[in-house]
Every structure is written in structure tokens, then in C-alpha cells.
Amino acid sequence: MSSSKTIQVKEKKLEEISGIGPATAEKLKEAGYSDLMSIAIESPRNLAEICEIGESTAAKIIASAKEAVDIGGFETGDEILERRRLIGRLTTGSKALDELIGGGLETQAITEVYGEFGSGKTQLCHQAAVTATMPEDRGGLNGEIVMIDTENTFRPERIAQMSSAMGLDPVETLKKIHVARAYNSAHQMLLVEKAAELAKEKPVRLLLVDSLTAHFRAEYVGRGTLAERQQALNTHMHALLRFGDLHNAVILCTNQVAAKPDAFFGDPTRPIGGHIVGHTATYRIYLRKSKAGKRIARLVDSPSLPEAECVVTVNEDGIRD
Ligand code: ADP
Ligand code: MG
């Protein structure tokens, strides 16, 4: 089985659509419309307002986008079976955690890890970045990694440390990890498109978004903006999921819990983003601190696996049992 095989789909750029000039393309991207799908499913009124264009122009743009985009359409059952045959699993470094989620992080799916500050979310991302470079017989994906870093917490030194623990050459590992700092939510969404470009040249098998929700939460404040925030997050999540499908990649995202009551959830132990994030993520893992470097990982809301918990350790080597 060659799980590094990717499914190629040609996608047009915004500027290639009739009615979208460079200025409009820029406005669209700033507003978070980073791909044609997000335009194709928008209403003329919203698009007109956001891009400061006439409603009839907006309607034309949407019509062109609908034509150009691969709206998904229908796949026959055997095609879906073939795509699902390629599904791979990536080890987290901990056997117990791998087992909890059915054998490791799944490709063609989104795994969301949430928990409070210091619970080990970023450590898990670093660990997955290292194991993803390993060969498949060691639980890796023999691939390269894209890390969208929104909080400036990527540490090459930590990657080097974890690589050595795995018997890997730290420099070789670091060469396979492509890190981009996202400055705001629109930039974060745009970076998924950049990742897709990179994936044409490199076998990107892991896309990390650490943190998925921090920018969205900081930018969309107050009740009136919640619907917009949820819509932008929804677009973002679907772009991520599509990346996962097209490149047979693992999508691993981190999320915080609301430290003080969120406008959406009063409960301070609930992850940000509510049902939008929850319904698009296939696996949700709740991480919490325990004694002496230990963490408790809980699988929450999985469609096919029981709710269960396991204990993992964060130490110098990385994530372990
Ligand atoms: P989060 O992203 O959830 O806020 P982190 O992933 O940054 O949290 O976790 C930080 C914790 O990871 C630290 O408090 C420490 O317990 C542990 N940690 C980080 N680096 C090391 C290391 N080199 N050795 C052992 N533990 C570490
Ligand atoms: Mg972190």
C-alpha cells in the first residue's frame, strides 16, 4: 500500500475567475475567502457588502466560482472505498494514546486537541511533526509537515531533542518541517492555500494548526460577531478537511478551553468554537494536567469509538506512555 499517494485535483485561483480583478481578489482574501468553494457557497448580498461591489457583480462572481470549483459532486462507492483504503495512521509517541484514538492519528480526518494552557497541546504537535517524518513501519508517514503557528510557540530546539530521542538526525527532521507564523485569522486561512501549493512539490502528510481558534477568538469579540466567527471557522475547517482528503494527510489542530465564560459557551471547560469545530473534527481529545509530568487524555464525542481516557507522559524525549 502506498499511502504517500495523493489525489490530484486542479484548482483555479481567485484571479482566474472572470469578474475578479487583483483588487477584488485582495479584498476577498482579506475577508477570509481564500478559496473558490467559500465564494461559490456565499450569498450575493454578503459578498457585495464585504467586497464593496455591486450585488449583480457579486452574483456573477459567485456564478463563475460555482462553475470553476469542484463542488464535490458524487463519488461512486468504489471510489470512496479506494480513497479510504489509503487512510494511514500516525503514532503520537504514546501507545496508549494511539490505542485510545483507534491506532494513531488518522489521515483524511481532523483531530482536535483541546485543553488549558500548559496541558501539552503544543508538545503533542511537536511530537507528531517528528514522528510524521519516520518511515511507515515505525508508525510514521514518511512525509513532510506544515505547521501553522499562531502563537509563536514552534521551537526547533524541541524538535531536535525529540528527533534525537527517536534516533533521527535532527537537521534532517527540521528540513522537513515547514513553519509559517499566522498573524491573524485571515492570514491563517490563506496559509492553508499556501500549504496546498507546497504539497504539490513535497509529500506533506501532516498539517498542524496550533492554535486553531486563538485568532478567531481574539478578533471576533462580542455577541454580534459570533455568527461571523462561526462562519469563518467553518470555512477554515472545511479547507483543512479538504487538504486532508486530497493529500491523505493528518490534520491536527489545537484549541483552548474558555478560561472565562465564552459568549458562546458559559462553561469554562468547553472548547472554543462550539459545534462548528466539534462537528467538523472527527476526533476530539481533551488533555488535562495530572501529577508529575503526567497528562490525562480523554477521547470525547467520537462517532465510532467509546469515550475513554488514558495517561500520557510529557518528558524530555517527547510524548510517551
Ligand atoms: P499548551 O500548548 O497546551 O499550552 P505545552 O504543549 O506548551 O502546553 O506544554 C508545556 C508543558 O510541556 C510544560 O509545562 C512542561 O510540563 C512540558 N514540557 C515542555 N518541554 C519539555 C521538556 N523539554 N521536557 C519535559 N517537559 C517539557
Ligand atoms: Mg501551546
Short mmCIF file of C-alpha atoms in Angstrom, two decimals, residues 42-49 53-56 58-60 62:
data_model
loop_
_atom_site.label_atom_id
_atom_site.label_comp_id
_atom_site.label_asym_id
_atom_site.label_seq_id
_atom_site.Cartn_x
_atom_site.Cartn_y
_atom_site.Cartn_z
CA GLU A 42 -21.75 32.61 -0.42
CA SER A 43 -24.81 34.81 -0.97
CA PRO A 44 -24.55 37.76 -3.41
CA ARG A 45 -25.62 40.19 -0.70
CA ASN A 46 -22.90 39.15 1.76
CA LEU A 47 -20.22 39.11 -0.89
CA ALA A 48 -21.28 42.55 -2.21
CA GLU A 49 -21.15 44.04 1.26
CA ILE A 53 -19.01 45.74 -5.03
CA GLY A 54 -22.46 45.77 -6.62
CA GLU A 55 -24.78 42.88 -5.89
CA SER A 56 -25.05 41.94 -9.56
CA ALA A 58 -21.17 39.66 -6.76
CA ALA A 59 -23.76 37.33 -8.28
CA LYS A 60 -21.63 36.98 -11.43
CA ILE A 62 -20.42 33.58 -7.44
#
